[in-house]
């Protein structure tokens, strides 16, 4: 059982975590026609927008209430009112997601009361969903903001089913964690549909940030789950939550609608996907399709092929808790040792990570641990590339943000197929590193052959000098 520890240093030197409001805004980007709105300064929003655009290489909708120093002290009602009216009149959103930031939380803005006053003053906003999430960026992390936003959406927008309302056993709600990419969601959607199920993803980033080109430009999100579909999620037969961070949202869904829930803390690896296939077969009444039986055999063969390269290697991993748990558990199953683990925030899954200690810290902590424990591979987001270069070890990019490589939104790590491709990628990194830095080549052979002669010359020269002296 891993023990979560917190460093005693006064500041983060090379930050690992992203803030809560950015995580909450990310969740709203999986809703159709949505406009995330950060209630804070322009700088807070600009920073988050830059991260999203560099990660996805797409136009990303994100607005701000542009709080100044004076407005922050006097209260942000007017800024919030003007921002909502501007968005409503110019972009015609179907929903506005409002995320607080550090400056407005410190001042103590009562945003729920503000929204009530704004609705009373502007009747045209009566039917526009305004979802507020409290996400101070001086605590928590990216995963916490996502969790709060999804839970709030379920609480406010999912309708309670009628007493006589019938459930659709073929319909399944899916609450994915922020560690899943649009590519992961597409893979999971295909798996569910192959069992004859009709999934509703909340949020659905695979429909909004998967890199497609829309027929017409829109200032809001260009896809995702619609507000009407969210409202009807209470009529589904099951709710599947992926990642420990989604437990609370699933429990709120169950308490509000009575829909039973099943939590999968990870979907990367052989055993977790066996559990998923068994569960889907049970609720659908269908056998596991032959394509997945074949994919399972491919994964088992890939594990045999790669364990010679991955087994026994020391890994240094830094990520949000659910992604850290997912990747480290799969690699531990492959025989690797998780020698250094760093995460961003507290989570119930930390104690089940297969290592002695998980540090809630930054990338400087990861680099120091990887150096002292002689790790063979470093895994984190793009901000870890300099540490890997200094350590002279292979670097695998995972998580958010990933801005120095293309295709981040399509990276796949779940299901039999995703796990297979992931372990091949990591094994190939290790093979390439060994070939480039540790295997003898004709050049190195010549260098080694010349070395003894040069050493002998130096030795004889030294002996001659000593005899002359």
Short mmCIF file of C-alpha atoms in Angstrom, two decimals:
data_model
loop_
_atom_site.label_atom_id
_atom_site.label_comp_id
_atom_site.label_asym_id
_atom_site.label_seq_id
_atom_site.Cartn_x
_atom_site.Cartn_y
_atom_site.Cartn_z
CA UNK A 1 0.00 0.00 0.00
CA UNK A 2 1.42 3.36 -1.04
CA UNK A 3 1.69 6.22 1.44
CA UNK A 4 0.90 9.74 0.21
CA UNK A 5 3.43 12.32 1.38
CA UNK A 6 3.74 16.07 0.90
CA UNK A 7 7.11 17.82 0.41
CA UNK A 8 8.17 20.46 2.90
CA UNK A 9 9.65 22.95 0.42
CA UNK A 10 8.02 26.37 0.25
CA UNK A 11 7.06 26.47 -3.43
CA UNK A 12 6.63 24.44 -6.61
CA UNK A 13 9.77 24.83 -8.70
CA UNK A 14 8.66 23.02 -11.86
CA UNK A 15 4.88 22.64 -11.51
CA UNK A 16 3.21 19.36 -12.38
CA UNK A 17 -0.42 20.15 -11.68
CA UNK A 18 -2.93 22.24 -13.61
CA UNK A 19 -5.57 24.22 -11.71
CA UNK A 20 -9.13 23.36 -10.71
CA UNK A 21 -10.85 26.00 -12.90
CA UNK A 22 -9.08 24.70 -16.00
CA UNK A 23 -10.24 21.17 -15.17
CA UNK A 24 -13.83 22.34 -14.71
CA UNK A 25 -13.74 24.33 -17.95
CA UNK A 26 -12.43 21.21 -19.70
CA UNK A 27 -15.51 19.28 -18.56
CA UNK A 28 -17.85 21.92 -19.98
CA UNK A 29 -16.07 21.59 -23.33
CA UNK A 30 -17.65 18.14 -23.65
CA UNK A 31 -21.16 19.66 -23.79
CA UNK A 32 -22.80 20.71 -27.05
CA UNK A 33 -23.06 24.44 -27.68
CA UNK A 34 -21.33 25.25 -24.40
CA UNK A 35 -19.30 28.28 -23.38
CA UNK A 36 -17.02 27.84 -20.34
CA UNK A 37 -16.63 31.10 -18.41
CA UNK A 38 -13.86 31.67 -15.85
CA UNK A 39 -14.93 34.16 -13.18
CA UNK A 40 -11.58 35.82 -12.63
CA UNK A 41 -8.85 37.87 -14.26
CA UNK A 42 -7.98 37.79 -17.94
CA UNK A 43 -4.59 36.27 -17.17
CA UNK A 44 -6.14 33.17 -15.57
CA UNK A 45 -8.22 32.51 -18.67
CA UNK A 46 -5.43 33.29 -21.14
CA UNK A 47 -3.14 30.78 -19.45
CA UNK A 48 -5.73 28.01 -19.58
CA UNK A 49 -6.69 28.83 -23.16
CA UNK A 50 -3.06 28.61 -24.25
CA UNK A 51 -2.71 25.16 -22.71
CA UNK A 52 -5.85 23.84 -24.43
CA UNK A 53 -5.00 25.27 -27.85
CA UNK A 54 -1.42 23.94 -27.75
CA UNK A 55 -2.62 20.51 -26.58
CA UNK A 56 -5.45 19.97 -29.08
CA UNK A 57 -4.23 22.25 -31.90
CA UNK A 58 -7.84 23.45 -32.22
CA UNK A 59 -9.89 26.59 -31.61
CA UNK A 60 -11.12 26.33 -28.03
CA UNK A 61 -14.05 28.34 -26.59
CA UNK A 62 -13.21 29.94 -23.23
CA UNK A 63 -14.37 33.31 -21.89
CA UNK A 64 -13.63 35.44 -18.82
CA UNK A 65 -15.36 37.96 -16.59
CA UNK A 66 -12.13 40.03 -16.77
CA UNK A 67 -11.97 40.94 -13.09
CA UNK A 68 -9.70 43.91 -12.34
CA UNK A 69 -8.18 44.74 -8.95
CA UNK A 70 -11.00 47.19 -8.17
CA UNK A 71 -13.76 44.84 -9.31
CA UNK A 72 -12.27 42.04 -7.22
CA UNK A 73 -12.39 44.18 -4.07
CA UNK A 74 -15.87 45.62 -4.69
CA UNK A 75 -17.42 42.35 -5.93
CA UNK A 76 -17.83 40.72 -9.31
CA UNK A 77 -21.60 40.97 -9.86
CA UNK A 78 -21.40 43.53 -12.67
CA UNK A 79 -18.57 41.75 -14.46
CA UNK A 80 -20.41 38.43 -14.29
CA UNK A 81 -23.67 39.98 -15.48
CA UNK A 82 -22.02 41.71 -18.43
CA UNK A 83 -20.06 38.61 -19.41
CA UNK A 84 -23.19 36.40 -19.43
CA UNK A 85 -25.16 38.96 -21.46
CA UNK A 86 -22.34 39.37 -23.98
CA UNK A 87 -22.01 35.62 -24.44
CA UNK A 88 -25.79 35.18 -24.72
CA UNK A 89 -26.21 37.93 -27.31
CA UNK A 90 -23.15 37.18 -29.44
CA UNK A 91 -22.65 33.41 -29.41
CA UNK A 92 -26.14 32.04 -28.58
CA UNK A 93 -24.86 29.23 -26.33
CA UNK A 94 -27.00 26.33 -25.17
CA UNK A 95 -25.31 26.33 -21.77
CA UNK A 96 -22.79 28.49 -19.90
CA UNK A 97 -20.46 26.84 -17.40
CA UNK A 98 -19.13 29.29 -14.80
CA UNK A 99 -15.94 28.37 -12.92
CA UNK A 100 -14.61 30.48 -10.06
CA UNK A 101 -10.92 31.29 -9.65
CA UNK A 102 -8.63 32.25 -6.79
CA UNK A 103 -9.30 36.00 -6.87
CA UNK A 104 -13.10 35.71 -6.69
CA UNK A 105 -13.01 32.90 -4.14
CA UNK A 106 -10.68 34.89 -1.88
CA UNK A 107 -13.04 37.85 -2.05
CA UNK A 108 -15.99 35.58 -1.30
CA UNK A 109 -18.28 36.27 -4.28
CA UNK A 110 -21.68 34.62 -3.78
CA UNK A 111 -22.06 33.53 -7.40
CA UNK A 112 -25.24 31.51 -6.81
CA UNK A 113 -26.92 34.68 -5.47
CA UNK A 114 -25.50 36.68 -8.39
CA UNK A 115 -27.02 34.26 -10.89
CA UNK A 116 -30.43 34.50 -9.23
CA UNK A 117 -30.32 38.31 -9.43
CA UNK A 118 -29.18 38.18 -13.05
CA UNK A 119 -32.05 35.85 -14.03
CA UNK A 120 -34.59 38.05 -12.24
CA UNK A 121 -33.25 41.14 -14.02
CA UNK A 122 -33.02 39.55 -17.48
CA UNK A 123 -36.02 37.28 -18.25
CA UNK A 124 -34.50 36.24 -21.61
CA UNK A 125 -32.04 34.10 -19.65
CA UNK A 126 -34.79 32.08 -17.98
CA UNK A 127 -34.31 28.96 -20.14
CA UNK A 128 -30.54 29.18 -20.50
CA UNK A 129 -28.74 26.71 -18.19
CA UNK A 130 -26.17 28.54 -16.06
CA UNK A 131 -24.06 26.01 -14.16
CA UNK A 132 -21.74 27.41 -11.50
CA UNK A 133 -18.86 25.40 -10.01
CA UNK A 134 -16.71 26.55 -7.10
CA UNK A 135 -13.13 25.84 -8.18
CA UNK A 136 -10.54 27.94 -6.31
CA UNK A 137 -7.16 27.44 -7.92
CA UNK A 138 -5.26 27.81 -4.65
CA UNK A 139 -6.21 24.24 -3.72
CA UNK A 140 -7.00 21.02 -5.52
CA UNK A 141 -5.91 20.23 -9.07
CA UNK A 142 -7.13 19.61 -12.61
CA UNK A 143 -8.83 16.32 -11.70
CA UNK A 144 -10.71 17.93 -8.81
CA UNK A 145 -12.13 20.65 -11.05
CA UNK A 146 -13.35 18.09 -13.58
CA UNK A 147 -14.95 16.00 -10.83
CA UNK A 148 -16.77 19.00 -9.35
CA UNK A 149 -18.04 20.18 -12.73
CA UNK A 150 -19.44 16.79 -13.75
CA UNK A 151 -21.05 16.30 -10.35
CA UNK A 152 -22.64 19.75 -10.55
CA UNK A 153 -23.96 19.09 -14.07
CA UNK A 154 -25.55 15.84 -12.91
CA UNK A 155 -27.05 17.55 -9.88
CA UNK A 156 -28.57 20.46 -11.82
CA UNK A 157 -29.42 19.13 -15.27
CA UNK A 158 -30.33 15.45 -14.96
CA UNK A 159 -34.08 15.15 -14.44
CA UNK A 160 -35.63 12.82 -11.92
CA UNK A 161 -37.59 10.08 -13.72
CA UNK A 162 -41.36 9.96 -13.36
CA UNK A 163 -42.85 7.36 -11.06
CA UNK A 164 -44.27 5.55 -14.07
CA UNK A 165 -41.26 6.26 -16.25
CA UNK A 166 -39.78 3.23 -17.97
CA UNK A 167 -36.06 2.63 -18.16
CA UNK A 168 -34.30 1.68 -21.35
CA UNK A 169 -32.06 -1.30 -20.50
CA UNK A 170 -30.03 -0.80 -23.69
CA UNK A 171 -29.10 2.74 -22.74
CA UNK A 172 -25.95 3.27 -20.64
CA UNK A 173 -24.63 6.46 -19.06
CA UNK A 174 -20.84 6.82 -19.13
CA UNK A 175 -19.06 9.24 -16.78
CA UNK A 176 -15.43 9.33 -17.97
CA UNK A 177 -12.56 10.79 -15.98
CA UNK A 178 -10.42 13.63 -17.30
CA UNK A 179 -7.52 11.22 -17.83
CA UNK A 180 -9.31 9.69 -20.83
CA UNK A 181 -8.62 11.23 -24.23
CA UNK A 182 -11.19 11.75 -27.01
CA UNK A 183 -9.57 8.69 -28.65
CA UNK A 184 -10.24 6.66 -25.49
CA UNK A 185 -13.88 7.73 -25.49
CA UNK A 186 -14.28 6.72 -29.13
CA UNK A 187 -12.83 3.29 -28.34
CA UNK A 188 -15.13 2.86 -25.35
CA UNK A 189 -18.14 3.98 -27.41
CA UNK A 190 -17.34 1.37 -30.07
CA UNK A 191 -17.02 -1.36 -27.44
CA UNK A 192 -20.40 -0.50 -25.90
CA UNK A 193 -22.13 -0.29 -29.27
CA UNK A 194 -20.71 -3.69 -30.27
CA UNK A 195 -22.65 -5.12 -27.32
CA UNK A 196 -25.86 -3.51 -28.62
CA UNK A 197 -25.80 -0.75 -26.00
CA UNK A 198 -26.48 2.97 -26.59
CA UNK A 199 -24.03 5.05 -24.55
CA UNK A 200 -24.43 8.67 -23.42
CA UNK A 201 -21.08 10.18 -22.40
CA UNK A 202 -20.98 13.03 -19.89
CA UNK A 203 -18.85 14.91 -20.82
CA UNK A 204 -18.33 13.79 -24.43
CA UNK A 205 -14.98 15.22 -25.56
CA UNK A 206 -14.88 12.72 -28.42
CA UNK A 207 -17.59 14.72 -30.17
CA UNK A 208 -16.12 18.15 -29.47
CA UNK A 209 -12.30 17.96 -29.29
CA UNK A 210 -11.45 15.05 -31.57
CA UNK A 211 -9.95 17.28 -34.25
CA UNK A 212 -12.75 17.26 -36.81
CA UNK A 213 -13.50 20.21 -39.08
CA UNK A 214 -17.10 21.47 -38.71
CA UNK A 215 -19.28 22.48 -41.66
CA UNK A 216 -19.75 25.93 -40.15
CA UNK A 217 -17.80 27.96 -37.61
CA UNK A 218 -19.33 28.35 -34.18
CA UNK A 219 -17.99 30.32 -31.23
CA UNK A 220 -19.18 27.65 -28.79
CA UNK A 221 -18.20 23.98 -28.59
CA UNK A 222 -18.71 22.17 -31.90
CA UNK A 223 -19.98 18.89 -30.47
CA UNK A 224 -20.53 16.96 -27.27
CA UNK A 225 -23.56 15.78 -25.36
CA UNK A 226 -26.66 17.97 -25.59
CA UNK A 227 -28.56 19.45 -22.67
CA UNK A 228 -31.68 17.42 -23.58
CA UNK A 229 -29.71 14.18 -23.59
CA UNK A 230 -28.24 15.02 -20.19
CA UNK A 231 -31.73 15.63 -18.82
CA UNK A 232 -32.87 12.16 -19.93
CA UNK A 233 -29.94 10.22 -18.42
CA UNK A 234 -32.15 9.17 -15.52
CA UNK A 235 -33.95 6.73 -17.85
CA UNK A 236 -30.83 4.65 -18.58
CA UNK A 237 -30.37 1.08 -17.43
CA UNK A 238 -26.87 1.56 -15.99
CA UNK A 239 -24.26 4.22 -15.24
CA UNK A 240 -20.62 3.33 -15.87
CA UNK A 241 -18.04 5.56 -14.19
CA UNK A 242 -14.40 5.39 -15.31
CA UNK A 243 -11.78 6.54 -12.80
CA UNK A 244 -11.97 7.00 -9.05
CA UNK A 245 -12.63 10.72 -9.56
CA UNK A 246 -16.09 9.90 -11.01
CA UNK A 247 -17.35 8.00 -7.98
CA UNK A 248 -19.06 11.05 -6.47
CA UNK A 249 -20.80 12.04 -9.71
CA UNK A 250 -22.03 8.46 -10.17
CA UNK A 251 -23.35 8.36 -6.61
CA UNK A 252 -25.22 11.65 -7.16
CA UNK A 253 -26.69 10.18 -10.36
CA UNK A 254 -27.83 7.07 -8.49
CA UNK A 255 -29.28 9.02 -5.57
CA UNK A 256 -31.19 11.32 -7.91
CA UNK A 257 -32.44 8.84 -10.50
CA UNK A 258 -32.08 5.36 -9.03
CA UNK A 259 -29.93 4.22 -11.96
CA UNK A 260 -27.48 1.54 -10.70
CA UNK A 261 -23.77 2.31 -11.07
CA UNK A 262 -20.62 0.38 -11.82
CA UNK A 263 -17.22 1.98 -11.24
CA UNK A 264 -14.14 0.92 -13.20
CA UNK A 265 -11.13 2.56 -11.59
CA UNK A 266 -8.99 1.76 -14.62
CA UNK A 267 -9.39 0.37 -18.13
CA UNK A 268 -5.72 -0.07 -19.09
CA UNK A 269 -4.49 -3.63 -18.72
CA UNK A 270 -5.66 -7.19 -19.23
CA UNK A 271 -7.63 -7.83 -16.05
CA UNK A 272 -9.60 -4.53 -16.04
CA UNK A 273 -10.74 -5.12 -19.61
CA UNK A 274 -11.70 -8.69 -18.81
CA UNK A 275 -13.92 -7.27 -16.06
CA UNK A 276 -15.40 -4.73 -18.48
CA UNK A 277 -16.21 -7.37 -21.10
CA UNK A 278 -17.80 -9.64 -18.51
CA UNK A 279 -19.94 -6.81 -17.16
CA UNK A 280 -21.09 -5.65 -20.60
CA UNK A 281 -21.95 -9.22 -21.56
CA UNK A 282 -24.07 -9.55 -18.41
CA UNK A 283 -26.06 -6.32 -18.80
CA UNK A 284 -26.55 -6.72 -22.56
CA UNK A 285 -27.30 -10.44 -22.55
CA UNK A 286 -24.88 -10.92 -25.44
CA UNK A 287 -21.66 -12.93 -25.70
CA UNK A 288 -18.37 -11.10 -26.04
CA UNK A 289 -17.89 -10.34 -29.77
CA UNK A 290 -15.22 -12.41 -31.48
CA UNK A 291 -13.22 -9.28 -32.37
CA UNK A 292 -12.54 -8.63 -28.68
CA UNK A 293 -11.57 -12.24 -28.06
CA UNK A 294 -9.03 -11.82 -30.83
CA UNK A 295 -7.85 -8.47 -29.44
CA UNK A 296 -7.40 -10.10 -26.05
CA UNK A 297 -5.17 -12.74 -27.62
CA UNK A 298 -3.18 -10.00 -29.35
CA UNK A 299 -2.70 -8.19 -26.03
CA UNK A 300 -1.58 -11.39 -24.28
CA UNK A 301 0.94 -12.00 -27.07
CA UNK A 302 2.13 -8.39 -26.91
CA UNK A 303 2.68 -8.74 -23.16
CA UNK A 304 4.84 -11.81 -23.80
CA UNK A 305 6.82 -9.98 -26.49
CA UNK A 306 7.43 -6.82 -24.45
CA UNK A 307 7.95 -8.11 -20.93
CA UNK A 308 11.59 -8.87 -21.73
CA UNK A 309 12.10 -5.14 -22.31
CA UNK A 310 9.72 -3.69 -19.69
CA UNK A 311 10.11 -6.21 -16.87
CA UNK A 312 12.60 -5.15 -14.20
CA UNK A 313 12.84 -1.57 -15.44
CA UNK A 314 12.60 1.25 -12.89
CA UNK A 315 9.95 3.83 -13.78
CA UNK A 316 9.40 7.43 -12.72
CA UNK A 317 5.80 8.56 -13.28
CA UNK A 318 4.09 11.89 -12.56
CA UNK A 319 0.40 12.45 -13.37
CA UNK A 320 -3.05 13.15 -11.99
CA UNK A 321 -4.04 10.41 -9.50
CA UNK A 322 -6.28 8.36 -11.81
CA UNK A 323 -3.84 8.43 -14.71
CA UNK A 324 -0.96 7.59 -12.37
CA UNK A 325 -2.92 4.64 -10.96
CA UNK A 326 -3.90 3.47 -14.46
CA UNK A 327 -0.44 3.54 -16.03
CA UNK A 328 1.56 2.42 -13.00
CA UNK A 329 -0.77 -0.55 -12.34
CA UNK A 330 -0.52 -1.75 -15.94
CA UNK A 331 3.27 -1.43 -16.02
CA UNK A 332 3.56 -3.13 -12.63
CA UNK A 333 1.58 -6.03 -14.13
CA UNK A 334 4.26 -6.15 -16.84
CA UNK A 335 6.98 -6.61 -14.23
CA UNK A 336 8.23 -3.03 -14.05
CA UNK A 337 9.09 -1.33 -10.76
CA UNK A 338 7.44 2.02 -10.00
CA UNK A 339 10.46 3.52 -8.29
CA UNK A 340 9.27 7.15 -8.28
CA UNK A 341 5.64 8.33 -8.27
CA UNK A 342 4.48 11.94 -8.02
CA UNK A 343 0.91 13.22 -8.25
CA UNK A 344 -1.06 16.45 -7.91
CA UNK A 345 -3.77 15.99 -5.30
CA UNK A 346 -5.17 13.60 -2.70
CA UNK A 347 -7.23 10.65 -3.95
CA UNK A 348 -8.51 7.34 -2.64
CA UNK A 349 -6.68 5.43 -5.41
CA UNK A 350 -3.23 6.56 -4.22
CA UNK A 351 -2.99 3.92 -1.52
CA UNK A 352 -3.48 1.18 -4.14
CA UNK A 353 -0.62 2.30 -6.38
CA UNK A 354 2.07 -0.40 -6.45
CA UNK A 355 4.88 1.55 -4.84
CA UNK A 356 6.01 2.48 -1.34
CA UNK A 357 5.43 6.23 -1.55
CA UNK A 358 3.48 8.67 -3.73
CA UNK A 359 4.65 12.26 -3.39
CA UNK A 360 2.16 15.09 -3.91
CA UNK A 361 4.66 17.41 -5.47
CA UNK A 362 6.12 18.81 -8.69
CA UNK A 363 8.40 17.81 -11.54
CA UNK A 364 11.51 18.86 -9.63
CA UNK A 365 10.62 16.22 -7.04
CA UNK A 366 10.16 13.66 -9.81
CA UNK A 367 13.53 14.48 -11.35
CA UNK A 368 15.33 14.20 -8.03
CA UNK A 369 13.68 10.86 -7.22
CA UNK A 370 14.38 9.51 -10.70
CA UNK A 371 18.03 10.51 -10.36
CA UNK A 372 18.64 9.05 -6.91
CA UNK A 373 16.76 5.83 -7.68
CA UNK A 374 18.37 5.38 -11.13
CA UNK A 375 15.14 5.15 -13.11
CA UNK A 376 15.13 3.85 -16.69
CA UNK A 377 12.04 5.67 -18.03
CA UNK A 378 10.22 8.90 -17.21
CA UNK A 379 6.47 9.28 -17.85
CA UNK A 380 4.59 12.57 -17.51
CA UNK A 381 3.20 15.42 -19.63
CA UNK A 382 5.27 17.63 -21.94
CA UNK A 383 6.70 19.77 -19.14
CA UNK A 384 8.84 16.80 -18.11
CA UNK A 385 10.90 16.75 -21.31
CA UNK A 386 13.76 18.83 -19.88
CA UNK A 387 14.07 16.57 -16.83
CA UNK A 388 14.27 13.49 -19.05
CA UNK A 389 16.95 15.16 -21.17
CA UNK A 390 19.03 16.01 -18.10
CA UNK A 391 18.64 12.47 -16.77
CA UNK A 392 19.42 11.03 -20.22
CA UNK A 393 16.59 8.49 -20.04
CA UNK A 394 13.68 7.80 -22.42
CA UNK A 395 10.59 9.99 -22.04
CA UNK A 396 6.99 8.88 -22.66
CA UNK A 397 4.42 11.68 -22.83
CA UNK A 398 1.11 11.09 -21.08
CA UNK A 399 -1.56 13.37 -19.67
CA UNK A 400 -2.32 17.06 -20.11
CA UNK A 401 -0.77 19.18 -21.55
CA UNK A 402 1.03 17.53 -24.46
CA UNK A 403 2.07 20.42 -26.69
CA UNK A 404 5.29 19.26 -28.33
CA UNK A 405 3.79 16.30 -30.20
CA UNK A 406 0.82 15.93 -32.55
CA UNK A 407 -2.22 13.72 -32.00
CA UNK A 408 -2.61 14.14 -28.24
CA UNK A 409 -6.40 13.94 -28.55
CA UNK A 410 -6.17 10.59 -30.35
CA UNK A 411 -3.73 8.89 -27.98
CA UNK A 412 -5.25 5.55 -26.95
CA UNK A 413 -4.56 3.60 -23.78
CA UNK A 414 -7.80 1.78 -22.86
CA UNK A 415 -9.28 -1.49 -24.03
CA UNK A 416 -7.31 -4.47 -25.25
CA UNK A 417 -6.22 -2.58 -28.37
CA UNK A 418 -5.19 0.58 -26.51
CA UNK A 419 -3.20 -1.34 -23.91
CA UNK A 420 -1.47 -3.34 -26.65
CA UNK A 421 -0.39 -0.21 -28.51
CA UNK A 422 0.72 1.49 -25.29
CA UNK A 423 3.05 -1.29 -24.18
CA UNK A 424 4.51 -1.53 -27.69
CA UNK A 425 5.23 2.22 -27.66
CA UNK A 426 6.93 2.04 -24.26
CA UNK A 427 8.92 -1.09 -25.11
CA UNK A 428 10.09 0.47 -28.37
CA UNK A 429 11.27 3.57 -26.47
CA UNK A 430 13.36 1.38 -24.21
CA UNK A 431 14.73 -0.63 -27.14
CA UNK A 432 15.68 2.53 -29.03
CA UNK A 433 17.41 3.94 -25.96
CA UNK A 434 19.46 0.79 -25.52
CA UNK A 435 20.44 0.73 -29.20
CA UNK A 436 21.42 4.39 -29.23
CA UNK A 437 23.19 4.67 -25.91
CA UNK A 438 24.19 1.23 -24.70
CA UNK A 439 24.84 -1.07 -27.65
CA UNK A 440 28.30 -1.21 -29.29
CA UNK A 441 28.52 0.13 -32.84
CA UNK A 442 31.36 0.12 -35.39
CA UNK A 443 32.24 3.64 -34.25
CA UNK A 444 32.32 2.64 -30.61
CA UNK A 445 34.35 -0.47 -31.44
CA UNK A 446 37.01 1.66 -33.13
CA UNK A 447 36.96 4.00 -30.16
CA UNK A 448 37.35 1.12 -27.74
CA UNK A 449 40.14 -0.41 -29.81
CA UNK A 450 42.01 2.87 -29.88
CA UNK A 451 41.55 3.42 -26.17
CA UNK A 452 44.06 0.80 -24.90
CA UNK A 453 46.74 1.99 -27.35
CA UNK A 454 46.23 5.59 -26.28
CA UNK A 455 46.30 4.58 -22.65
CA UNK A 456 49.50 2.61 -23.22
CA UNK A 457 51.14 5.60 -24.90
CA UNK A 458 50.17 7.83 -22.00
CA UNK A 459 51.51 5.25 -19.55
CA UNK A 460 54.87 4.88 -21.32
CA UNK A 461 55.15 8.63 -21.66
CA UNK A 462 54.56 9.01 -17.94
CA UNK A 463 57.18 6.38 -17.14
CA UNK A 464 59.72 8.13 -19.37
CA UNK A 465 59.04 11.46 -17.70
CA UNK A 466 59.46 9.90 -14.25
CA UNK A 467 62.76 8.26 -15.22
CA UNK A 468 64.09 11.56 -16.58
CA UNK A 469 63.12 13.29 -13.40
#
